[in-house]
Amino acid sequence: LETGCTLLHPFDDWDVIAGQGTLGLELFQQFAEQAEPSVHLARLVVPTGGGGMASGCCLARDHASPSTAVWAVEPVGYADHCLSIASGRRMSLQGEPA
């Protein structure tokens, strides 16, 4: 970069994804500490922008609670992940969101 700063990419970086996964690890740890032993976390709903947090939470889930489903959600008008999955390739939003 022209300023001499280092860009830390918010999602296309394995170290950043692993770091964002600590959110999921903390969540699963706190749930285990506070829930009754017979209670299972069935679903984790994670907002997705670039996908780094959702990816990190999936890694944490794989380690801490493999049977928990992770649902990645997008706000209305910002459905680029949904479009990408449907088309089989990375899609970008065009124009202003609805």
Short mmCIF file of N, CA and C in Angstrom, two decimals:
data_model
loop_
_atom_site.label_atom_id
_atom_site.label_comp_id
_atom_site.label_asym_id
_atom_site.label_seq_id
_atom_site.Cartn_x
_atom_site.Cartn_y
_atom_site.Cartn_z
N LEU A 1 0.83 -1.18 0.00
CA LEU A 1 0.00 0.00 0.00
C LEU A 1 0.88 1.25 0.00
N GLU A 2 0.34 2.32 -0.49
CA GLU A 2 1.10 3.55 -0.59
C GLU A 2 1.49 4.14 0.75
N THR A 3 0.76 3.83 1.80
CA THR A 3 1.04 4.40 3.12
C THR A 3 2.08 3.60 3.89
N GLY A 4 2.47 2.45 3.37
CA GLY A 4 3.41 1.59 4.08
C GLY A 4 2.73 0.66 5.07
N CYS A 5 1.41 0.72 5.15
CA CYS A 5 0.67 -0.15 6.07
C CYS A 5 0.52 -1.55 5.47
N THR A 6 0.29 -2.50 6.32
CA THR A 6 0.05 -3.87 5.89
C THR A 6 -1.45 -4.14 5.89
N LEU A 7 -1.96 -4.66 4.79
CA LEU A 7 -3.37 -5.00 4.70
C LEU A 7 -3.60 -6.36 5.35
N LEU A 8 -4.49 -6.41 6.33
CA LEU A 8 -4.95 -7.67 6.90
C LEU A 8 -6.30 -7.96 6.29
N HIS A 9 -6.33 -8.88 5.35
CA HIS A 9 -7.57 -9.17 4.63
C HIS A 9 -8.60 -9.73 5.60
N PRO A 10 -9.84 -9.25 5.56
CA PRO A 10 -10.84 -9.67 6.54
C PRO A 10 -11.38 -11.08 6.36
N PHE A 11 -11.10 -11.75 5.23
CA PHE A 11 -11.65 -13.09 5.09
C PHE A 11 -10.79 -14.03 4.26
N ASP A 12 -10.02 -13.58 3.31
CA ASP A 12 -9.21 -14.46 2.47
C ASP A 12 -7.82 -14.68 3.07
N ASP A 13 -7.76 -15.01 4.34
CA ASP A 13 -6.50 -15.22 5.03
C ASP A 13 -6.73 -16.26 6.12
N TRP A 14 -6.00 -17.37 6.06
CA TRP A 14 -6.21 -18.48 7.00
C TRP A 14 -6.00 -18.05 8.45
N ASP A 15 -5.01 -17.19 8.71
CA ASP A 15 -4.77 -16.75 10.09
C ASP A 15 -5.92 -15.89 10.60
N VAL A 16 -6.48 -15.06 9.75
CA VAL A 16 -7.62 -14.23 10.14
C VAL A 16 -8.84 -15.11 10.40
N ILE A 17 -9.08 -16.10 9.55
CA ILE A 17 -10.20 -17.02 9.75
C ILE A 17 -10.04 -17.76 11.07
N ALA A 18 -8.83 -18.24 11.36
CA ALA A 18 -8.59 -18.94 12.62
C ALA A 18 -8.82 -18.00 13.80
N GLY A 19 -8.38 -16.76 13.66
CA GLY A 19 -8.60 -15.79 14.73
C GLY A 19 -10.07 -15.50 14.95
N GLN A 20 -10.82 -15.39 13.86
CA GLN A 20 -12.25 -15.15 13.99
C GLN A 20 -12.96 -16.37 14.57
N GLY A 21 -12.35 -17.53 14.41
CA GLY A 21 -12.92 -18.75 14.98
C GLY A 21 -12.90 -18.75 16.49
N THR A 22 -12.06 -17.90 17.10
CA THR A 22 -12.04 -17.85 18.57
C THR A 22 -13.39 -17.37 19.11
N LEU A 23 -14.12 -16.58 18.32
CA LEU A 23 -15.48 -16.19 18.70
C LEU A 23 -16.32 -17.44 18.92
N GLY A 24 -16.26 -18.37 17.97
CA GLY A 24 -17.02 -19.62 18.09
C GLY A 24 -16.55 -20.47 19.26
N LEU A 25 -15.25 -20.56 19.45
CA LEU A 25 -14.73 -21.34 20.58
C LEU A 25 -15.22 -20.79 21.91
N GLU A 26 -15.19 -19.46 22.05
CA GLU A 26 -15.68 -18.85 23.29
C GLU A 26 -17.17 -19.10 23.47
N LEU A 27 -17.93 -19.00 22.40
CA LEU A 27 -19.36 -19.25 22.48
C LEU A 27 -19.66 -20.68 22.93
N PHE A 28 -19.00 -21.65 22.31
CA PHE A 28 -19.23 -23.05 22.69
C PHE A 28 -18.79 -23.31 24.12
N GLN A 29 -17.68 -22.69 24.55
CA GLN A 29 -17.21 -22.87 25.91
C GLN A 29 -18.21 -22.29 26.91
N GLN A 30 -18.69 -21.08 26.67
CA GLN A 30 -19.65 -20.46 27.57
C GLN A 30 -20.96 -21.23 27.61
N PHE A 31 -21.39 -21.73 26.46
CA PHE A 31 -22.62 -22.52 26.42
C PHE A 31 -22.46 -23.77 27.27
N ALA A 32 -21.33 -24.46 27.13
CA ALA A 32 -21.08 -25.68 27.89
C ALA A 32 -21.03 -25.41 29.40
N GLU A 33 -20.50 -24.26 29.78
CA GLU A 33 -20.40 -23.91 31.20
C GLU A 33 -21.76 -23.55 31.80
N GLN A 34 -22.67 -23.01 31.00
CA GLN A 34 -23.92 -22.49 31.54
C GLN A 34 -25.14 -23.37 31.29
N ALA A 35 -25.07 -24.24 30.32
CA ALA A 35 -26.23 -25.06 29.97
C ALA A 35 -26.29 -26.32 30.84
N GLU A 36 -27.47 -26.86 30.95
CA GLU A 36 -27.63 -28.15 31.60
C GLU A 36 -26.89 -29.20 30.76
N PRO A 37 -26.33 -30.21 31.38
CA PRO A 37 -25.55 -31.21 30.63
C PRO A 37 -26.33 -31.89 29.50
N SER A 38 -27.64 -31.99 29.65
CA SER A 38 -28.44 -32.66 28.62
C SER A 38 -28.84 -31.73 27.47
N VAL A 39 -28.52 -30.44 27.58
CA VAL A 39 -28.91 -29.47 26.55
C VAL A 39 -27.81 -29.38 25.50
N HIS A 40 -28.21 -29.43 24.24
CA HIS A 40 -27.28 -29.38 23.11
C HIS A 40 -27.56 -28.15 22.27
N LEU A 41 -26.52 -27.49 21.83
CA LEU A 41 -26.68 -26.34 20.93
C LEU A 41 -26.93 -26.89 19.52
N ALA A 42 -28.17 -26.78 19.06
CA ALA A 42 -28.55 -27.38 17.78
C ALA A 42 -28.10 -26.54 16.59
N ARG A 43 -28.19 -25.20 16.71
CA ARG A 43 -27.86 -24.33 15.59
C ARG A 43 -27.09 -23.10 16.08
N LEU A 44 -26.17 -22.65 15.25
CA LEU A 44 -25.45 -21.41 15.47
C LEU A 44 -25.68 -20.55 14.23
N VAL A 45 -26.27 -19.37 14.42
CA VAL A 45 -26.56 -18.45 13.32
C VAL A 45 -25.46 -17.40 13.30
N VAL A 46 -24.76 -17.31 12.15
CA VAL A 46 -23.60 -16.43 12.02
C VAL A 46 -23.81 -15.48 10.84
N PRO A 47 -23.63 -14.17 11.06
CA PRO A 47 -23.73 -13.25 9.93
C PRO A 47 -22.56 -13.46 8.98
N THR A 48 -22.81 -13.32 7.70
CA THR A 48 -21.73 -13.47 6.73
C THR A 48 -21.63 -12.22 5.88
N GLY A 49 -20.44 -11.68 5.83
CA GLY A 49 -20.12 -10.56 4.96
C GLY A 49 -19.13 -11.09 3.95
N GLY A 50 -17.88 -11.19 4.39
CA GLY A 50 -16.85 -11.78 3.56
C GLY A 50 -16.75 -13.28 3.76
N GLY A 51 -17.29 -13.78 4.86
CA GLY A 51 -17.28 -15.21 5.14
C GLY A 51 -16.23 -15.64 6.15
N GLY A 52 -15.36 -14.74 6.58
CA GLY A 52 -14.30 -15.10 7.52
C GLY A 52 -14.83 -15.55 8.87
N MET A 53 -15.79 -14.82 9.43
CA MET A 53 -16.35 -15.19 10.72
C MET A 53 -17.11 -16.51 10.63
N ALA A 54 -17.90 -16.66 9.57
CA ALA A 54 -18.65 -17.91 9.39
C ALA A 54 -17.68 -19.09 9.23
N SER A 55 -16.62 -18.89 8.46
CA SER A 55 -15.62 -19.96 8.28
C SER A 55 -14.95 -20.30 9.59
N GLY A 56 -14.55 -19.28 10.34
CA GLY A 56 -13.91 -19.50 11.63
C GLY A 56 -14.83 -20.21 12.60
N CYS A 57 -16.12 -19.83 12.62
CA CYS A 57 -17.08 -20.49 13.51
C CYS A 57 -17.31 -21.94 13.10
N CYS A 58 -17.25 -22.22 11.80
CA CYS A 58 -17.36 -23.62 11.35
C CYS A 58 -16.17 -24.44 11.83
N LEU A 59 -14.98 -23.86 11.78
CA LEU A 59 -13.80 -24.57 12.30
C LEU A 59 -13.94 -24.83 13.80
N ALA A 60 -14.41 -23.83 14.54
CA ALA A 60 -14.61 -23.99 15.98
C ALA A 60 -15.67 -25.06 16.26
N ARG A 61 -16.75 -25.03 15.49
CA ARG A 61 -17.81 -26.04 15.65
C ARG A 61 -17.26 -27.44 15.42
N ASP A 62 -16.43 -27.60 14.37
CA ASP A 62 -15.86 -28.91 14.08
C ASP A 62 -15.09 -29.45 15.28
N HIS A 63 -14.45 -28.57 16.01
CA HIS A 63 -13.65 -28.97 17.17
C HIS A 63 -14.52 -29.16 18.42
N ALA A 64 -15.42 -28.20 18.69
CA ALA A 64 -16.11 -28.16 19.97
C ALA A 64 -17.48 -28.82 19.99
N SER A 65 -18.18 -28.84 18.85
CA SER A 65 -19.56 -29.33 18.84
C SER A 65 -19.95 -29.75 17.43
N PRO A 66 -19.37 -30.86 16.93
CA PRO A 66 -19.56 -31.25 15.53
C PRO A 66 -21.02 -31.43 15.09
N SER A 67 -21.91 -31.72 16.02
CA SER A 67 -23.31 -31.94 15.61
C SER A 67 -24.12 -30.64 15.54
N THR A 68 -23.52 -29.51 15.90
CA THR A 68 -24.22 -28.22 15.79
C THR A 68 -24.21 -27.75 14.34
N ALA A 69 -25.38 -27.39 13.85
CA ALA A 69 -25.50 -26.85 12.49
C ALA A 69 -25.11 -25.37 12.52
N VAL A 70 -24.38 -24.92 11.51
CA VAL A 70 -24.04 -23.51 11.38
C VAL A 70 -24.83 -22.94 10.22
N TRP A 71 -25.59 -21.91 10.51
CA TRP A 71 -26.38 -21.23 9.48
C TRP A 71 -25.75 -19.88 9.22
N ALA A 72 -25.27 -19.66 8.01
CA ALA A 72 -24.73 -18.36 7.62
C ALA A 72 -25.88 -17.54 7.04
N VAL A 73 -26.06 -16.34 7.55
CA VAL A 73 -27.18 -15.50 7.12
C VAL A 73 -26.68 -14.18 6.54
N GLU A 74 -27.47 -13.65 5.62
CA GLU A 74 -27.15 -12.39 4.96
C GLU A 74 -28.32 -11.43 5.09
N PRO A 75 -28.04 -10.13 5.17
CA PRO A 75 -29.15 -9.18 5.19
C PRO A 75 -29.83 -9.10 3.83
N VAL A 76 -31.09 -8.73 3.85
CA VAL A 76 -31.84 -8.55 2.61
C VAL A 76 -31.10 -7.54 1.73
N GLY A 77 -30.95 -7.88 0.47
CA GLY A 77 -30.29 -6.99 -0.48
C GLY A 77 -28.79 -7.21 -0.58
N TYR A 78 -28.24 -8.08 0.26
CA TYR A 78 -26.80 -8.36 0.24
C TYR A 78 -26.57 -9.87 0.11
N ALA A 79 -27.26 -10.51 -0.79
CA ALA A 79 -27.25 -11.96 -0.90
C ALA A 79 -26.18 -12.48 -1.86
N ASP A 80 -24.96 -11.92 -1.80
CA ASP A 80 -23.92 -12.37 -2.73
C ASP A 80 -23.46 -13.79 -2.45
N HIS A 81 -23.48 -14.23 -1.21
CA HIS A 81 -23.09 -15.62 -0.92
C HIS A 81 -24.13 -16.59 -1.48
N CYS A 82 -25.39 -16.26 -1.28
CA CYS A 82 -26.46 -17.11 -1.81
C CYS A 82 -26.37 -17.19 -3.33
N LEU A 83 -26.13 -16.05 -3.97
CA LEU A 83 -25.98 -16.03 -5.43
C LEU A 83 -24.76 -16.85 -5.87
N SER A 84 -23.68 -16.76 -5.11
CA SER A 84 -22.45 -17.49 -5.45
C SER A 84 -22.68 -19.00 -5.36
N ILE A 85 -23.34 -19.44 -4.29
CA ILE A 85 -23.60 -20.87 -4.13
C ILE A 85 -24.51 -21.36 -5.26
N ALA A 86 -25.54 -20.59 -5.56
CA ALA A 86 -26.49 -20.98 -6.61
C ALA A 86 -25.83 -21.06 -7.98
N SER A 87 -24.87 -20.16 -8.26
CA SER A 87 -24.25 -20.13 -9.58
C SER A 87 -23.02 -21.04 -9.68
N GLY A 88 -22.47 -21.44 -8.53
CA GLY A 88 -21.28 -22.28 -8.55
C GLY A 88 -19.99 -21.50 -8.74
N ARG A 89 -20.05 -20.17 -8.64
CA ARG A 89 -18.85 -19.34 -8.75
C ARG A 89 -19.04 -18.09 -7.89
N ARG A 90 -17.93 -17.43 -7.58
CA ARG A 90 -18.00 -16.24 -6.74
C ARG A 90 -18.70 -15.11 -7.49
N MET A 91 -19.73 -14.57 -6.86
CA MET A 91 -20.51 -13.49 -7.46
C MET A 91 -20.35 -12.22 -6.61
N SER A 92 -20.40 -11.08 -7.26
CA SER A 92 -20.39 -9.80 -6.57
C SER A 92 -21.73 -9.12 -6.78
N LEU A 93 -22.10 -8.30 -5.83
CA LEU A 93 -23.34 -7.54 -5.98
C LEU A 93 -23.15 -6.46 -7.03
N GLN A 94 -24.17 -6.20 -7.79
CA GLN A 94 -24.14 -5.17 -8.81
C GLN A 94 -25.07 -4.04 -8.39
N GLY A 95 -24.60 -2.81 -8.44
CA GLY A 95 -25.45 -1.67 -8.12
C GLY A 95 -25.69 -1.54 -6.63
N GLU A 96 -26.71 -0.81 -6.27
CA GLU A 96 -27.07 -0.56 -4.88
C GLU A 96 -27.93 -1.70 -4.33
N PRO A 97 -27.74 -2.07 -3.06
CA PRO A 97 -28.58 -3.11 -2.47
C PRO A 97 -30.03 -2.69 -2.42
N ALA A 98 -30.90 -3.66 -2.43
CA ALA A 98 -32.35 -3.38 -2.38
C ALA A 98 -32.75 -2.90 -1.02
#
